[in-house]
mmCIF file with all atom_site columns, C-alpha atoms in Angstrom:
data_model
loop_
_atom_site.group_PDB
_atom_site.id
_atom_site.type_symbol
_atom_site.label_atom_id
_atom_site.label_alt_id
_atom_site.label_comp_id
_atom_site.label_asym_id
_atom_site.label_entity_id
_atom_site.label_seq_id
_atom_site.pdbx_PDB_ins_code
_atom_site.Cartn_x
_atom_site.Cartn_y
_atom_site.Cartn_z
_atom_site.occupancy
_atom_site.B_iso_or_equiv
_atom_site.pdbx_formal_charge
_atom_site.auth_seq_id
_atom_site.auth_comp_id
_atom_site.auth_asym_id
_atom_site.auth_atom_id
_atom_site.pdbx_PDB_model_num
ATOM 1   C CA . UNK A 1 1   ? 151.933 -0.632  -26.026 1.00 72.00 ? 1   UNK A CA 1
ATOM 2   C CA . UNK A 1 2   ? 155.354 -0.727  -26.288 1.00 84.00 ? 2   UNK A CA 1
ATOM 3   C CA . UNK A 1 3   ? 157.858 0.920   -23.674 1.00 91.00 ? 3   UNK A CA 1
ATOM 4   C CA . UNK A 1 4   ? 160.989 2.020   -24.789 1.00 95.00 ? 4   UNK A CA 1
ATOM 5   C CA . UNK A 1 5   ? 163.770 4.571   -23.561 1.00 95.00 ? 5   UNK A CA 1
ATOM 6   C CA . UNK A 1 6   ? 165.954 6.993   -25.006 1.00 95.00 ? 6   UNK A CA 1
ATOM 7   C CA . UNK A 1 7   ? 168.978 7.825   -22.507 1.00 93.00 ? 7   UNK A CA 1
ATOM 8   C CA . UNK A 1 8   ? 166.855 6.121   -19.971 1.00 95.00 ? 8   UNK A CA 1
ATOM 9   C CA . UNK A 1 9   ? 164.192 8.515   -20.459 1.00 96.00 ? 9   UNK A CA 1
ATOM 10  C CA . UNK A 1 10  ? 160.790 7.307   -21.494 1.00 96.00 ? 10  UNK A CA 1
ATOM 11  C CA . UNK A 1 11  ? 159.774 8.270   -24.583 1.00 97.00 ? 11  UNK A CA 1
ATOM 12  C CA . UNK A 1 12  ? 156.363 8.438   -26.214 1.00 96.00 ? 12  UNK A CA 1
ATOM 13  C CA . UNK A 1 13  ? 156.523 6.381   -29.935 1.00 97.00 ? 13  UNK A CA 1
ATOM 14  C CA . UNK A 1 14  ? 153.744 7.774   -32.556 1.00 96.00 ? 14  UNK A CA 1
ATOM 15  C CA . UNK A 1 15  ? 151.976 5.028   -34.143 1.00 95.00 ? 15  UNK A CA 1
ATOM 16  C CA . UNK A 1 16  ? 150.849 1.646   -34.729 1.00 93.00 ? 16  UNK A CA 1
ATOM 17  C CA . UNK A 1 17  ? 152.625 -1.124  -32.725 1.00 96.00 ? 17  UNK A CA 1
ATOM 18  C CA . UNK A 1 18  ? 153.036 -3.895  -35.211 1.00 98.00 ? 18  UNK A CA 1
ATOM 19  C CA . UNK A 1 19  ? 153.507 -7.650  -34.310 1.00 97.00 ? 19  UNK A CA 1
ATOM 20  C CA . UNK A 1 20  ? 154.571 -10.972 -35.976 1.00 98.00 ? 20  UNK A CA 1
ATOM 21  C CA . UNK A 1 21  ? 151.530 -11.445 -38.872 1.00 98.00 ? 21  UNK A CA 1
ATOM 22  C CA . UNK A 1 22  ? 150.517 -7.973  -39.061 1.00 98.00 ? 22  UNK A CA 1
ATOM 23  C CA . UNK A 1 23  ? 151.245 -6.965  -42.936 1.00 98.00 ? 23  UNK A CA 1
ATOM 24  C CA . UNK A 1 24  ? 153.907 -4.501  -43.477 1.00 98.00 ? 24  UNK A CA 1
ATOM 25  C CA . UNK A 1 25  ? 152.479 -1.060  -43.850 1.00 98.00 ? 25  UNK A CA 1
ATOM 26  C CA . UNK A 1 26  ? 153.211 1.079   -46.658 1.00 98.00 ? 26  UNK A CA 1
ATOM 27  C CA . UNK A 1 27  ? 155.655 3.970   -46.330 1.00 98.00 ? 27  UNK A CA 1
ATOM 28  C CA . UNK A 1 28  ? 157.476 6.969   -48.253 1.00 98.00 ? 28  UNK A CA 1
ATOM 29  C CA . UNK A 1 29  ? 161.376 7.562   -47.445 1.00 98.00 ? 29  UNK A CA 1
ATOM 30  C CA . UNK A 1 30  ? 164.073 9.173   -49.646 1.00 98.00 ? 30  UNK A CA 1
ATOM 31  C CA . UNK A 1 31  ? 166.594 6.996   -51.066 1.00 97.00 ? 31  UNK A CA 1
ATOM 32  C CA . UNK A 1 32  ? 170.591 8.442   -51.120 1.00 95.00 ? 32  UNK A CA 1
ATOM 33  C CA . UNK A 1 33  ? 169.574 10.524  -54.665 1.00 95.00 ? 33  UNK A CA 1
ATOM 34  C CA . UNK A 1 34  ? 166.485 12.194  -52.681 1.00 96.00 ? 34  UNK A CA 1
ATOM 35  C CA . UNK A 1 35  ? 163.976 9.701   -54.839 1.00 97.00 ? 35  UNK A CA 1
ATOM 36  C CA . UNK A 1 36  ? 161.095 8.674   -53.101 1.00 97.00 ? 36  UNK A CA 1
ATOM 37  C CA . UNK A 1 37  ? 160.670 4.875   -52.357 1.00 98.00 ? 37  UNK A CA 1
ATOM 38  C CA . UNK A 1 38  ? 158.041 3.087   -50.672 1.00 98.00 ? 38  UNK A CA 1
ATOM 39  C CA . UNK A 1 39  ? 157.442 -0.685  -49.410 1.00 98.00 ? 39  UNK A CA 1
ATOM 40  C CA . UNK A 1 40  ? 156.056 -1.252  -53.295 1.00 97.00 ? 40  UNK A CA 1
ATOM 41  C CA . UNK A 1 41  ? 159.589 -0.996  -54.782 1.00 97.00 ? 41  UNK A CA 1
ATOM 42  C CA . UNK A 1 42  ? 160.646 -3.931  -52.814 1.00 97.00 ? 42  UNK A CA 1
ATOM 43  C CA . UNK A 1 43  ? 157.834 -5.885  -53.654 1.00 95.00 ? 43  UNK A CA 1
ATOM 44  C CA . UNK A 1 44  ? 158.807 -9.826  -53.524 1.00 95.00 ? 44  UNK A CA 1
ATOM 45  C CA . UNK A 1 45  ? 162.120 -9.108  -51.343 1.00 97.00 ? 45  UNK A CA 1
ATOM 46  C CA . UNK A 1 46  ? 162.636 -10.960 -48.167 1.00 98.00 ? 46  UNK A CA 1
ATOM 47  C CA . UNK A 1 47  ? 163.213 -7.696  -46.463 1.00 98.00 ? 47  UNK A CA 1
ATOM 48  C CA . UNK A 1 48  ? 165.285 -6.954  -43.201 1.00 98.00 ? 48  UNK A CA 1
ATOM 49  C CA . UNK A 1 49  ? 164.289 -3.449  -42.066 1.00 98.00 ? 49  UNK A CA 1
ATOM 50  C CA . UNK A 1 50  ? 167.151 -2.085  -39.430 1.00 98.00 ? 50  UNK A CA 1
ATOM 51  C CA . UNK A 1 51  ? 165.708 1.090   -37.916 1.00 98.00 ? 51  UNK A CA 1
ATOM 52  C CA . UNK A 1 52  ? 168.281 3.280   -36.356 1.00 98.00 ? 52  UNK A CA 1
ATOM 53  C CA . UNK A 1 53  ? 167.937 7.293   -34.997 1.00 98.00 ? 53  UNK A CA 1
ATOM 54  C CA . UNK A 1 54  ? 171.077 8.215   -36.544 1.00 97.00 ? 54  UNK A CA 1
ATOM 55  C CA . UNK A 1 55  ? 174.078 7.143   -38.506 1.00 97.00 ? 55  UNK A CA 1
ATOM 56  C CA . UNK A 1 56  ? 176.386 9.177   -36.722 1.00 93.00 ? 56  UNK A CA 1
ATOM 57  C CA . UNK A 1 57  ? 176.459 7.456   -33.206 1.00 94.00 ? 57  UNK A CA 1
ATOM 58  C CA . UNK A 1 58  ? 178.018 4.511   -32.254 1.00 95.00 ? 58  UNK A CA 1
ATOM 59  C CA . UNK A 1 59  ? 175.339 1.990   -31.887 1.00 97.00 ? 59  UNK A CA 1
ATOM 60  C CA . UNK A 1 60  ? 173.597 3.093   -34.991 1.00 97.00 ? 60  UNK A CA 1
ATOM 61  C CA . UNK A 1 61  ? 177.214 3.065   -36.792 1.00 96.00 ? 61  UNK A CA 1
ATOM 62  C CA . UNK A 1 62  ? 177.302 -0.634  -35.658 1.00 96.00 ? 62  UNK A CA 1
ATOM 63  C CA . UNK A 1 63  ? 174.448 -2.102  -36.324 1.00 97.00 ? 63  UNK A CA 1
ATOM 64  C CA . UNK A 1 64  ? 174.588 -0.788  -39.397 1.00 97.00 ? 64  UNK A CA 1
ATOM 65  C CA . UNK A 1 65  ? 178.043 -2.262  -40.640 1.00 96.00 ? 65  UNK A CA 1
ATOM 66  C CA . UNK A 1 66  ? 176.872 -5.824  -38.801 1.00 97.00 ? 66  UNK A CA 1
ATOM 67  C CA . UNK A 1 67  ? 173.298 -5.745  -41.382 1.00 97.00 ? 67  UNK A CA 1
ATOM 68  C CA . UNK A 1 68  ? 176.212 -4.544  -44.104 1.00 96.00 ? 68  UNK A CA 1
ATOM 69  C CA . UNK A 1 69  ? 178.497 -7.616  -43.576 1.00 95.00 ? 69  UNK A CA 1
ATOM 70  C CA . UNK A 1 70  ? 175.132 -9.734  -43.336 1.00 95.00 ? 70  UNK A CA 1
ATOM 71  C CA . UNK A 1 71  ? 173.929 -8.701  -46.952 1.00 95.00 ? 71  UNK A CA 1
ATOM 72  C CA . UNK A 1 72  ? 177.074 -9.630  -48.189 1.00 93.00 ? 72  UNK A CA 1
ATOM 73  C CA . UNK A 1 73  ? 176.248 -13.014 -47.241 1.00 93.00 ? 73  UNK A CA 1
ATOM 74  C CA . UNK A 1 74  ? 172.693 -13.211 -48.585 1.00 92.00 ? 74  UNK A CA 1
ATOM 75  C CA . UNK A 1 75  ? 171.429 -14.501 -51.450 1.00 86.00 ? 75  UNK A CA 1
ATOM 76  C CA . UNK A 1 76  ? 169.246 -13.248 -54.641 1.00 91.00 ? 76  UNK A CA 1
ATOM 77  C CA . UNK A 1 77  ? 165.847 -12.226 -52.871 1.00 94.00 ? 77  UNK A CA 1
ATOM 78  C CA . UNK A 1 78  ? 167.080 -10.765 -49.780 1.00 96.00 ? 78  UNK A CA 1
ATOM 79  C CA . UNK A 1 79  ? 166.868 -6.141  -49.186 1.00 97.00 ? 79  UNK A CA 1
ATOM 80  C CA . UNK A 1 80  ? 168.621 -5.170  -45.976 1.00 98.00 ? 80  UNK A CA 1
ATOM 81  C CA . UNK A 1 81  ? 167.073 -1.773  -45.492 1.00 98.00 ? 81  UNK A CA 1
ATOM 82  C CA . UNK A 1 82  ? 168.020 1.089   -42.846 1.00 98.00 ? 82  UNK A CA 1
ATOM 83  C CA . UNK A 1 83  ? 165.965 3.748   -41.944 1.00 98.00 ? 83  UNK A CA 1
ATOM 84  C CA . UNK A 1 84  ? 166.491 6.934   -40.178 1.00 98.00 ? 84  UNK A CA 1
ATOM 85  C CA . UNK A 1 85  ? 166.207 10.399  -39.890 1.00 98.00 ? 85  UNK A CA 1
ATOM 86  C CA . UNK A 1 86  ? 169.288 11.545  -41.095 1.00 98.00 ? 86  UNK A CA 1
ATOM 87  C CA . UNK A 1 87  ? 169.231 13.439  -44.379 1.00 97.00 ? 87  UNK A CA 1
ATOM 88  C CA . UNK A 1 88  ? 170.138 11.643  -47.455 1.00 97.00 ? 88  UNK A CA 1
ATOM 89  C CA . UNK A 1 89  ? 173.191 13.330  -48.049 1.00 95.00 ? 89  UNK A CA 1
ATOM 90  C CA . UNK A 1 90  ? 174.668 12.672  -44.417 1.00 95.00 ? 90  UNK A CA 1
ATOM 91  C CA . UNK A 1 91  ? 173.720 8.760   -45.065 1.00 96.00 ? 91  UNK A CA 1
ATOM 92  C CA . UNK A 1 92  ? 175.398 9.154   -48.888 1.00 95.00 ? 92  UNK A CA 1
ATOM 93  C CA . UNK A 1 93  ? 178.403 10.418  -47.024 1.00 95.00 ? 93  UNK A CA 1
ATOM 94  C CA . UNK A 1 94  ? 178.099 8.128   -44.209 1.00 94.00 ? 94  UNK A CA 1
ATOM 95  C CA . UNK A 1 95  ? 178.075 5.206   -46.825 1.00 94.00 ? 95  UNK A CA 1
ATOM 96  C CA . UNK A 1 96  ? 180.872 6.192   -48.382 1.00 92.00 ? 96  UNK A CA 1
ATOM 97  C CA . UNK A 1 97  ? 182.994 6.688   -45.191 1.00 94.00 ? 97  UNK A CA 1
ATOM 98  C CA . UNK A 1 98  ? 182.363 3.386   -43.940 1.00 94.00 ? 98  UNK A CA 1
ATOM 99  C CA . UNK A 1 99  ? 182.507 1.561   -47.157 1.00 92.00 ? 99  UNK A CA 1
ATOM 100 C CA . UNK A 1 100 ? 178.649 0.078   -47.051 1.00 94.00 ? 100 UNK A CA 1
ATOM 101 C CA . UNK A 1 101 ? 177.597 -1.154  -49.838 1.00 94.00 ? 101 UNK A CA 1
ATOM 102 C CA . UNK A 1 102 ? 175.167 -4.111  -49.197 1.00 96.00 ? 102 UNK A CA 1
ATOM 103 C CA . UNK A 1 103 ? 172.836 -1.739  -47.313 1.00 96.00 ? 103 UNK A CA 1
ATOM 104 C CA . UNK A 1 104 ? 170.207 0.423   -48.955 1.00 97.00 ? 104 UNK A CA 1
ATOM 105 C CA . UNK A 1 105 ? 170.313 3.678   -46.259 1.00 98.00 ? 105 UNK A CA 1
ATOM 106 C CA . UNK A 1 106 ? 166.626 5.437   -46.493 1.00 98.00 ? 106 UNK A CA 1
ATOM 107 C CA . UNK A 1 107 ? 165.742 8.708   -45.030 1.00 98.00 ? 107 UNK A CA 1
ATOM 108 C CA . UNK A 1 108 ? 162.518 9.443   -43.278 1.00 98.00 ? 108 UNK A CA 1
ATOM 109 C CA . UNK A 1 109 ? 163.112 13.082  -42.342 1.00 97.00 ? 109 UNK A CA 1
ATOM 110 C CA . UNK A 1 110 ? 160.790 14.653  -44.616 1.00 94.00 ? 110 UNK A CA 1
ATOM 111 C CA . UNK A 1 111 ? 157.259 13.468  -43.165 1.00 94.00 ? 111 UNK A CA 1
ATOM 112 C CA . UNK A 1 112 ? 157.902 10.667  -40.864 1.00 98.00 ? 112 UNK A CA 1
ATOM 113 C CA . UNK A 1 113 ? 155.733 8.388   -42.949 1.00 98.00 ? 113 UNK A CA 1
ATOM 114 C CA . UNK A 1 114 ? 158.043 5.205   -41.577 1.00 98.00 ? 114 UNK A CA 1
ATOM 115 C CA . UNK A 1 115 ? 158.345 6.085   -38.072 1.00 98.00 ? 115 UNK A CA 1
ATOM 116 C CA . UNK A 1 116 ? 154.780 6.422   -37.553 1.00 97.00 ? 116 UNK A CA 1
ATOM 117 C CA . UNK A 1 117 ? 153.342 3.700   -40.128 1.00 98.00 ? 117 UNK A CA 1
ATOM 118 C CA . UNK A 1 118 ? 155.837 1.347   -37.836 1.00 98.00 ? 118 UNK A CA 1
ATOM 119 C CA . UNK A 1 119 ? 155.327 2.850   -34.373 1.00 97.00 ? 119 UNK A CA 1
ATOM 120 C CA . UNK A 1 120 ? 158.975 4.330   -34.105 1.00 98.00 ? 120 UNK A CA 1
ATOM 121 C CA . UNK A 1 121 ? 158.226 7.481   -34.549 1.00 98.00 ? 121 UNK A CA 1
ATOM 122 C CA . UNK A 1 122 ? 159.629 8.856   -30.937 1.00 97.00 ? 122 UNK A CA 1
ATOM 123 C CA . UNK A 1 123 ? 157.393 12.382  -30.225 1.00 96.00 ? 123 UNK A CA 1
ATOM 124 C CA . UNK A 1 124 ? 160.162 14.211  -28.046 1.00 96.00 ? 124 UNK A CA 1
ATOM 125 C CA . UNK A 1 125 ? 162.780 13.771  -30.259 1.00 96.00 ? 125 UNK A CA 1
ATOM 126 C CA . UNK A 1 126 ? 161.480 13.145  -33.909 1.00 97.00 ? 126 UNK A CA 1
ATOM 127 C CA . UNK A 1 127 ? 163.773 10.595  -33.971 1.00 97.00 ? 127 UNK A CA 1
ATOM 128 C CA . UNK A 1 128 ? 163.510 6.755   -34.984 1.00 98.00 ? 128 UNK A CA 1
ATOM 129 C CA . UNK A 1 129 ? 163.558 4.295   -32.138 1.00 98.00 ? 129 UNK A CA 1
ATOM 130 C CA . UNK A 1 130 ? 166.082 1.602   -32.729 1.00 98.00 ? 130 UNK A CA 1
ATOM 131 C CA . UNK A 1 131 ? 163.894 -1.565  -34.176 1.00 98.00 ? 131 UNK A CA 1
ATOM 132 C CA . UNK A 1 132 ? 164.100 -4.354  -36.595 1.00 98.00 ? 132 UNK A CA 1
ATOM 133 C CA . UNK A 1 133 ? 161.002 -5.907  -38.612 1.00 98.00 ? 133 UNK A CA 1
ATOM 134 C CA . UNK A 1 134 ? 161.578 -9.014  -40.777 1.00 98.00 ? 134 UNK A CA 1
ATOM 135 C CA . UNK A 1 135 ? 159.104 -8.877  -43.805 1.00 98.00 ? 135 UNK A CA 1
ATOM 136 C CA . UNK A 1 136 ? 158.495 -11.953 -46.292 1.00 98.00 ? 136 UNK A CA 1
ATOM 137 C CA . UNK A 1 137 ? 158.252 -11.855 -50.040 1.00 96.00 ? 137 UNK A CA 1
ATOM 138 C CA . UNK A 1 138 ? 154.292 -11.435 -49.524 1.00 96.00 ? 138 UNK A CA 1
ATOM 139 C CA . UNK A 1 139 ? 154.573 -8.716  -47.359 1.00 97.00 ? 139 UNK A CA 1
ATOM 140 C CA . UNK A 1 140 ? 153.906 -10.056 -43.538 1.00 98.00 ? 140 UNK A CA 1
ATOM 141 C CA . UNK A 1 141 ? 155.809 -9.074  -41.048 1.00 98.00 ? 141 UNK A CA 1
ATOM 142 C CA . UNK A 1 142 ? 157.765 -12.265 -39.546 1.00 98.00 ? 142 UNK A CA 1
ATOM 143 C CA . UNK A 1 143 ? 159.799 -10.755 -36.756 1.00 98.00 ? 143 UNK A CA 1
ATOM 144 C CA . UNK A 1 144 ? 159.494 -7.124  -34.610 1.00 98.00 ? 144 UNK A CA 1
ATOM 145 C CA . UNK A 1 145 ? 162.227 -6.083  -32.238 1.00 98.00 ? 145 UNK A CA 1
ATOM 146 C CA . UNK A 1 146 ? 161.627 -2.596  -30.854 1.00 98.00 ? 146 UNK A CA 1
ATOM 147 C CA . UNK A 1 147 ? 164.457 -2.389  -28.449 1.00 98.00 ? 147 UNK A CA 1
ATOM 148 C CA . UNK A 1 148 ? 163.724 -0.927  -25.247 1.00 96.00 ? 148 UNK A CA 1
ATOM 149 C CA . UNK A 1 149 ? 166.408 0.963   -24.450 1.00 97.00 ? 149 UNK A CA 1
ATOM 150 C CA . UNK A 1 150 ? 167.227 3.393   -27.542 1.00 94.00 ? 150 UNK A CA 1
ATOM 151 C CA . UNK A 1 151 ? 171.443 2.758   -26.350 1.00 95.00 ? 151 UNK A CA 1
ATOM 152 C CA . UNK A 1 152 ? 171.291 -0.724  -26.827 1.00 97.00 ? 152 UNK A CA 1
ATOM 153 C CA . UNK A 1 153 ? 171.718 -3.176  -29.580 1.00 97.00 ? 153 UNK A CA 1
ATOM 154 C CA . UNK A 1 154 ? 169.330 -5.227  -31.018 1.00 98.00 ? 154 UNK A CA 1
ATOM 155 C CA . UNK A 1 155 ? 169.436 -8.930  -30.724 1.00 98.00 ? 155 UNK A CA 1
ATOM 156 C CA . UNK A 1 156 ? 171.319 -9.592  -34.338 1.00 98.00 ? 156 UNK A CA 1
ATOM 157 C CA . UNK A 1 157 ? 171.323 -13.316 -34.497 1.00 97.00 ? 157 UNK A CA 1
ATOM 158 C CA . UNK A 1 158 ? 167.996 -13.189 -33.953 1.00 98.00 ? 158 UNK A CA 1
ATOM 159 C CA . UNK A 1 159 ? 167.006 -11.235 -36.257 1.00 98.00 ? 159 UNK A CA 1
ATOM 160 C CA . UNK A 1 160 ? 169.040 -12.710 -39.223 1.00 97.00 ? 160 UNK A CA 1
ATOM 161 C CA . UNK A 1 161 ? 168.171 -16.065 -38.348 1.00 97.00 ? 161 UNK A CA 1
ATOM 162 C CA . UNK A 1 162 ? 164.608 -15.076 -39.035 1.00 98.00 ? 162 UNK A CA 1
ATOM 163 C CA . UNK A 1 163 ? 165.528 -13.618 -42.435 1.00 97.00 ? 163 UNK A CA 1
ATOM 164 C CA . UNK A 1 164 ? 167.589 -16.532 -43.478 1.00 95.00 ? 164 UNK A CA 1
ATOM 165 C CA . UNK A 1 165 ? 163.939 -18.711 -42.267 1.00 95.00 ? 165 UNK A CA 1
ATOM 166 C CA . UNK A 1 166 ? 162.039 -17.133 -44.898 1.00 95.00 ? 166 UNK A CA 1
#
């Protein structure tokens, strides 16, 4: 099982662990208009899935303008996707402040189905734990980065050079 920290406190994560050929499990998140998605409406992608506990913090704020300017860069066939609590309207807003556009923001705040399909899902907070999963065009998940402390950033080259491998 995967340990991970939030403020250097351990935290407990609710679900699955996944790893590199599990497939990608199936999920239900609000878009920005409060419609539900789930992993079926990005059937085909070459998805990059940037998990993040909030918007409104600095790491979070980061990594999600570094997928953003990333996206811009991709081709037809490639869905940058971040997930996190926050409610759809703060991530709207948050969008629209920062001026990302090449990132679809999705909430999980109403039952968590994400966090705990994914095993991000951290129990003291009901938070997401920051992670990244790299999904192909059939659905298998090609890379997993749960980062270990929740402060940190990911590994980003990483993680877009094994999006661009697809």
């Amino acid at each position: 099982m995967v340990q991970v920290t939030f403020g250097n406190q351990p935290v407990t994560l609710v679900g699955k662990e996944l790893s590199v050929g599990d497939q990608a499990p199936d999920f239900k998140v609000l878009d920005n208009a409060r419609s539900e998605k789930t992993l079926a409406d990005f059937k085909g992608q070459k998805l990059l899935i940037s998990v993040v506990p909030s918007l409104d913090t600095g790491v979070c704020d980061a990594q999600t303008r570094r997928f953003n300017e990333a996206a811009s860069e991709l081709g037809e066939g490639y869905k940058v996707l971040t997930i996190s609590m926050d409610l759809p309207f703060a991530q709207k807003r948050w969008c629209g402040n920062a001026g990302v556009e090449n990132v679809e923001t999705l909430s999980d705040h109403y039952a968590a189905s994400f966090g705990e399909a994914y095993g991000v899902l951290m129990q003291e907070h009901r938070l997401l734990a920051r992670s990244i999963f790299v999904v192909n065009e059939a659905g298998e998940v090609t890379y997993v980065e749960y980062v270990s402390e929740g402060t940190n950033h990911p590994d980003y080259e990483k993680a877009l050079e094994a999006l661009k491998a697809l």
